[in-house]
Coordinates of C-alpha atoms in Angstrom, one line a residue:
X219 CA -0.9 17.7 86.1
X220 CA -3.3 18.4 89.2
X221 CA -5.6 15.4 88.1
X222 CA -2.5 12.9 87.3
X223 CA -1.4 14.2 90.6
X224 CA -4.4 12.6 92.4
X225 CA -4.7 9.5 90.5
X226 CA -4.5 6.3 91.9
X227 CA -3.5 3.0 89.6
X228 CA -4.4 0.8 92.2
X229 CA -7.8 2.3 92.7
X230 CA -8.0 2.7 89.1
X231 CA -7.8 -1.3 88.7
X232 CA -9.4 -2.4 91.4
X233 CA -12.7 -0.2 91.9
X234 CA -14.3 -2.1 88.9
X235 CA -13.6 -5.2 90.5
X236 CA -16.1 -4.6 93.0
X237 CA -18.6 -5.6 91.0
X238 CA -19.6 -9.4 90.1
X239 CA -20.5 -8.3 86.6
X240 CA -16.8 -6.7 86.1
X241 CA -15.3 -9.8 87.5
X242 CA -17.0 -12.2 85.3
X243 CA -16.7 -9.7 82.2
X244 CA -13.1 -9.7 82.8
X245 CA -12.7 -13.6 82.9
X246 CA -14.7 -13.8 79.8
X247 CA -12.6 -11.1 78.0
X248 CA -9.4 -13.1 79.0
X249 CA -10.9 -16.1 77.9
X250 CA -11.9 -14.9 74.3
X251 CA -8.8 -12.8 73.9
X252 CA -6.7 -15.7 74.2
X253 CA -8.9 -18.1 72.4
X254 CA -9.3 -16.0 69.5
X255 CA -5.7 -14.8 69.2
X256 CA -4.5 -18.5 69.3
X257 CA -6.8 -20.2 66.7
X258 CA -6.6 -16.7 64.9
X259 CA -3.0 -17.4 63.8
X260 CA -4.3 -20.3 61.6
X261 CA -7.0 -17.9 60.1
X262 CA -4.5 -15.4 59.6
X263 CA -1.7 -17.7 58.0
X264 CA -4.2 -19.6 56.0
X265 CA -6.2 -16.6 55.1
X266 CA -9.5 -17.7 56.7
X267 CA -11.1 -14.3 57.8
X268 CA -13.6 -14.6 55.3
X269 CA -14.6 -17.8 57.0
X270 CA -14.5 -16.5 60.3
X271 CA -16.9 -13.9 59.3
X272 CA -19.2 -16.1 57.6
X273 CA -19.6 -18.2 60.4
X274 CA -20.0 -15.5 63.0
X275 CA -23.1 -14.4 60.8
X276 CA -24.3 -18.0 60.1
X277 CA -25.3 -18.8 63.6
X278 CA -28.2 -16.4 63.4
X279 CA -30.6 -19.1 62.5
X280 CA -29.6 -20.9 65.6
X281 CA -30.2 -18.2 67.7
X282 CA -33.2 -17.3 66.5
X283 CA -34.7 -20.4 66.6
X284 CA -33.5 -21.3 70.0
X285 CA -35.0 -18.4 71.3
X286 CA -38.4 -19.0 69.6
X287 CA -38.0 -22.7 71.0
X288 CA -37.2 -21.3 74.8
X289 CA -34.1 -23.0 74.6
X290 CA -30.4 -21.7 75.2
X291 CA -29.0 -19.3 72.7
X292 CA -25.5 -20.4 73.0
X293 CA -26.4 -23.9 72.2
X294 CA -28.5 -22.9 69.2
X295 CA -25.7 -20.7 68.0
X296 CA -23.1 -23.6 68.3
X297 CA -25.3 -26.1 66.5
X298 CA -25.7 -23.9 63.6
X299 CA -22.5 -22.9 63.6
X300 CA -21.3 -26.9 63.4
X301 CA -23.9 -27.4 60.5
X302 CA -22.4 -24.5 58.6
X303 CA -18.9 -25.4 59.0
X304 CA -19.8 -29.3 58.0
X305 CA -22.1 -28.1 55.1
X306 CA -18.7 -26.0 53.8
X307 CA -16.3 -28.7 54.2
X308 CA -19.1 -31.1 52.5
X309 CA -19.7 -28.9 49.5
X310 CA -15.7 -28.2 48.9
X311 CA -14.8 -31.7 49.6
X312 CA -14.8 -32.9 46.0
X313 CA -13.2 -29.9 44.4
X314 CA -16.0 -29.2 42.0
X315 CA -16.6 -26.2 44.2
X316 CA -14.2 -23.8 45.8
X317 CA -14.4 -23.3 49.4
X318 CA -14.9 -19.7 49.3
X319 CA -17.9 -20.3 47.0
X320 CA -19.3 -22.6 49.6
X321 CA -18.6 -20.2 52.2
X322 CA -20.4 -17.6 50.1
X323 CA -23.5 -19.6 49.3
X324 CA -24.1 -20.9 53.1
X325 CA -23.1 -17.5 54.4
X326 CA -25.7 -15.7 52.3
X327 CA -28.3 -18.4 52.8
X328 CA -27.7 -18.5 56.5
X329 CA -28.0 -14.8 57.2
X330 CA -30.8 -14.4 55.1
X331 CA -32.6 -17.0 57.1
X332 CA -31.2 -15.6 60.3
X333 CA -32.6 -12.3 59.3
X334 CA -36.0 -13.8 58.3
X335 CA -36.7 -15.5 61.8
X336 CA -35.4 -12.4 63.7
X337 CA -37.7 -10.1 62.0
X338 CA -40.7 -12.4 63.2
X339 CA -39.8 -11.9 66.7
X340 CA -41.1 -8.5 68.0
X341 CA -39.0 -8.1 70.7
X342 CA -35.8 -9.0 69.2
X343 CA -34.5 -5.6 69.7
X344 CA -34.0 -6.1 73.5
X345 CA -33.5 -9.8 73.7
X346 CA -30.9 -10.4 70.9
X347 CA -29.1 -7.2 70.7
X348 CA -26.2 -8.6 72.9
X349 CA -25.8 -11.5 70.0
X350 CA -25.5 -8.9 67.6
X351 CA -23.1 -6.4 69.5
X352 CA -22.1 -8.3 72.3
X353 CA -22.6 -7.9 76.2
X354 CA -19.6 -8.7 78.1
X355 CA -20.8 -7.4 81.3
X356 CA -23.9 -9.7 81.1
X357 CA -22.0 -12.9 81.4
X358 CA -23.3 -15.1 83.9
X359 CA -21.8 -17.8 85.8
X360 CA -22.9 -20.4 83.9
X361 CA -22.0 -18.6 80.5
X362 CA -18.6 -18.3 81.8
X363 CA -18.4 -22.1 82.8
X364 CA -19.5 -23.0 79.2
X365 CA -17.2 -20.7 77.8
X366 CA -14.3 -22.0 79.8
X367 CA -15.3 -25.3 78.9
X368 CA -15.2 -24.9 75.4
X369 CA -12.2 -22.7 75.4
X370 CA -9.9 -25.6 77.3
X371 CA -11.5 -28.1 74.8
X372 CA -10.1 -25.9 71.5
X373 CA -6.9 -25.0 73.0
X374 CA -6.0 -28.8 74.1
X375 CA -7.1 -29.7 70.6
X376 CA -4.4 -27.1 69.2
X377 CA -1.7 -28.4 71.8
X378 CA -2.2 -32.0 71.2
X379 CA -2.6 -31.7 67.5
X380 CA -0.1 -29.1 67.0
X381 CA 2.4 -30.8 64.5
X382 CA -0.6 -32.0 62.5
X383 CA -2.1 -28.7 62.2
X384 CA 1.2 -27.5 61.3
X385 CA 1.9 -30.0 58.4
X386 CA -1.7 -29.8 57.0
X387 CA -1.6 -26.1 57.0
X388 CA 1.8 -25.5 55.5
X389 CA 3.1 -28.7 54.2
X390 CA 0.1 -30.8 53.1
X391 CA 2.2 -33.2 50.6
X392 CA 4.6 -34.1 53.5
X393 CA 1.5 -34.5 55.8
X394 CA 0.2 -37.0 53.4
X395 CA 3.3 -39.2 53.3
X396 CA 3.2 -39.2 57.1
X397 CA -0.4 -40.6 57.0
X398 CA -2.1 -37.6 58.2
X399 CA -5.4 -37.2 56.9
X400 CA -5.6 -33.8 55.7
X401 CA -9.1 -33.4 55.1
X402 CA -10.1 -34.6 58.4
X403 CA -7.8 -32.1 59.9
X404 CA -9.3 -29.3 57.8
X405 CA -12.9 -30.4 59.0
X406 CA -11.7 -30.5 62.4
X407 CA -10.1 -26.9 62.1
X408 CA -13.3 -25.5 60.6
X409 CA -15.4 -26.7 63.8
X410 CA -13.1 -25.5 66.0
X411 CA -13.3 -22.2 64.1
X412 CA -17.3 -22.7 64.6
X413 CA -16.8 -23.2 68.6
X414 CA -14.6 -20.2 68.9
X415 CA -17.1 -17.9 67.0
X416 CA -20.0 -19.1 69.5
X417 CA -17.7 -18.6 72.5
X418 CA -16.6 -15.1 71.3
X419 CA -20.3 -14.1 70.8
X420 CA -21.3 -13.1 74.3
X421 CA -18.3 -10.7 74.6
X422 CA -18.3 -8.8 71.2
X423 CA -21.2 -10.1 69.2
X424 CA -21.5 -11.2 65.6
X425 CA -20.5 -8.1 64.0
X426 CA -16.9 -7.5 65.7
X427 CA -15.7 -11.3 66.2
X428 CA -13.7 -11.4 63.3
X429 CA -11.6 -8.5 64.2
X430 CA -10.8 -10.6 67.3
X431 CA -9.8 -13.2 65.2
X432 CA -7.7 -11.6 62.7
X433 CA -6.2 -8.4 64.6
X434 CA -3.9 -10.2 67.6
X435 CA -2.6 -12.7 65.1
X436 CA -1.9 -10.3 62.2
X437 CA -0.3 -8.1 65.1
X438 CA 2.1 -10.9 66.1
X439 CA 2.8 -11.8 62.4
X440 CA 4.6 -8.3 62.0
X441 CA 6.7 -9.4 65.2
X442 CA 7.6 -13.0 64.4
X443 CA 7.4 -15.6 62.0
X444 CA 7.7 -18.5 64.4
X445 CA 4.1 -20.0 64.9
X446 CA 4.8 -21.0 68.6
X447 CA 6.0 -17.6 69.3
X448 CA 3.4 -16.0 66.9
X449 CA 0.6 -17.6 68.9
X450 CA 2.3 -16.6 72.4
X451 CA 2.4 -13.1 71.3
X452 CA -1.2 -13.0 70.0
X453 CA -2.4 -14.5 72.9
X454 CA -1.0 -11.6 75.2
X455 CA -2.0 -9.1 72.8
X456 CA -5.6 -10.2 72.8
X457 CA -6.1 -10.8 76.3
X458 CA -4.3 -7.6 77.2
X459 CA -6.2 -5.6 75.0
X460 CA -9.3 -7.1 75.8
X461 CA -8.7 -6.2 79.5
X462 CA -7.5 -2.5 78.8
X463 CA -10.6 -2.2 76.7
X464 CA -13.3 -3.7 79.0
X465 CA -11.4 -0.9 81.7
X466 CA -11.7 1.8 79.1
X467 CA -15.3 1.0 78.7
X468 CA -16.1 1.0 82.3
X469 CA -14.7 4.5 82.9
X470 CA -15.8 6.4 79.4
X471 CA -19.0 4.4 79.4
X472 CA -19.1 3.0 75.8
X473 CA -19.9 -0.5 74.4
X474 CA -17.3 -2.8 75.9
X475 CA -17.3 -5.0 72.7
X476 CA -16.4 -1.8 70.8
X477 CA -13.9 -0.6 73.2
X478 CA -11.8 -4.0 73.2
X479 CA -12.0 -4.3 69.4
X480 CA -10.7 -0.5 69.0
X481 CA -8.0 -0.9 71.6
X482 CA -6.5 -4.2 70.0
X483 CA -6.8 -2.5 66.5
X484 CA -4.6 0.7 68.3
X485 CA -2.0 -1.8 69.1
X486 CA -2.1 -3.3 65.8
X487 CA -1.6 0.0 64.3
X488 CA 1.3 1.1 66.7
X489 CA 3.0 -2.5 65.5
X490 CA 2.4 -1.7 62.2
X491 CA 4.2 1.5 62.4
X492 CA 7.0 1.3 64.8
X493 CA 7.7 -2.7 64.6
X494 CA 11.8 -3.0 65.0
X495 CA 13.0 -3.4 61.9
X496 CA 9.6 -4.4 60.4
X497 CA 7.5 -1.2 60.7
X498 CA 6.3 1.1 58.2
X499 CA 8.7 3.9 59.9
X500 CA 11.5 1.9 59.6
X501 CA 11.0 0.7 56.1
X502 CA 10.3 4.5 55.2
X503 CA 13.6 5.3 56.8
X504 CA 15.5 2.8 54.9
X505 CA 14.2 3.7 51.5
X506 CA 15.4 7.1 52.3
X507 CA 18.9 5.9 53.5
X508 CA 19.1 3.8 50.1
X509 CA 17.9 6.9 48.3
X510 CA 21.1 8.6 49.4
X511 CA 23.4 6.5 47.3

C-alpha cells in the first residue's frame, strides 16, 4: 500500500515521453497496432495466418541483399515481400497448385536464401538483430514517415475498397455477378499484407509480426461478428495493447516487441475467458446449468 500511495499515474505516463526515442516509438507502436489489427481482421476471417508468417520470413533475402549493397533495409524488405506475394498469386492462379502449397514452397525457398545470405554477413548479429526481433525504440524520423505513409496507403485502400474486399472475401459468386475481379483483389490483398508485414518489422520483428496480425482480430472476433465493429475493436485492442506493452517494457526493462505481443495476447486470453455471453467461463456456466435438468 505504501508504494501505491506514492504512485503518480501522470508521472508514470509522462516521464518516458521526455525522451525522443520513446515519442517516436509510441507513434510507431500506434501505427502498427492499428494497421495490423485492421488488416488482420481479413487474415483471421480468411484463415491467412500462415501467409502472414510466410511473408514475414520471406523478406529476409531482401534485407540481406539491401545490407550487402549498402541500401535501405526497409526498401529491400518491401521489394522482397512484394515479389513473394506476387509469386504466390502467380503459382496459385491457375488452380493447379493450391495457395497453401505455393506459400510453403516460396516460404521455404525465401527463408533458406535469407539464411544463406545472412550467414555470409559477419556482423549480422549486431546490424540485423532488429529485423529479427524488432527495435521500436530505434525508429528514426525517416522510418516513422515511411511507416506512416505506407500505413495510410493500406488503410486508405481498405476504406475505399471496403465493399469489394467484403464481397470477394465472403461471397465471391455474387462479387463476380457485380463485375468485381476476384483475382485482382486477391492479389491486392496479398500486396497489402506484404506491405503491412514490412511496416511492422521495425516494431516487433520477423518472429512476432504474425501475432500482431492475428491476435487483435481474433480478440475482436470473440466480441462481435460485424466486420466494421470487428475492425474498430481490433484497432483499439492493437493500439492500446502496443502502448501499454511499450510502457511496461520501459519500466520493467524487457524487449519492447515481446512486451507488446504479450500484452495483446493477455487481452485475448481475458476476452476468451470472460467475454459476455461468449467467453469460456460463461459457456461452462451454461453447460452446468443445462446439466441440472
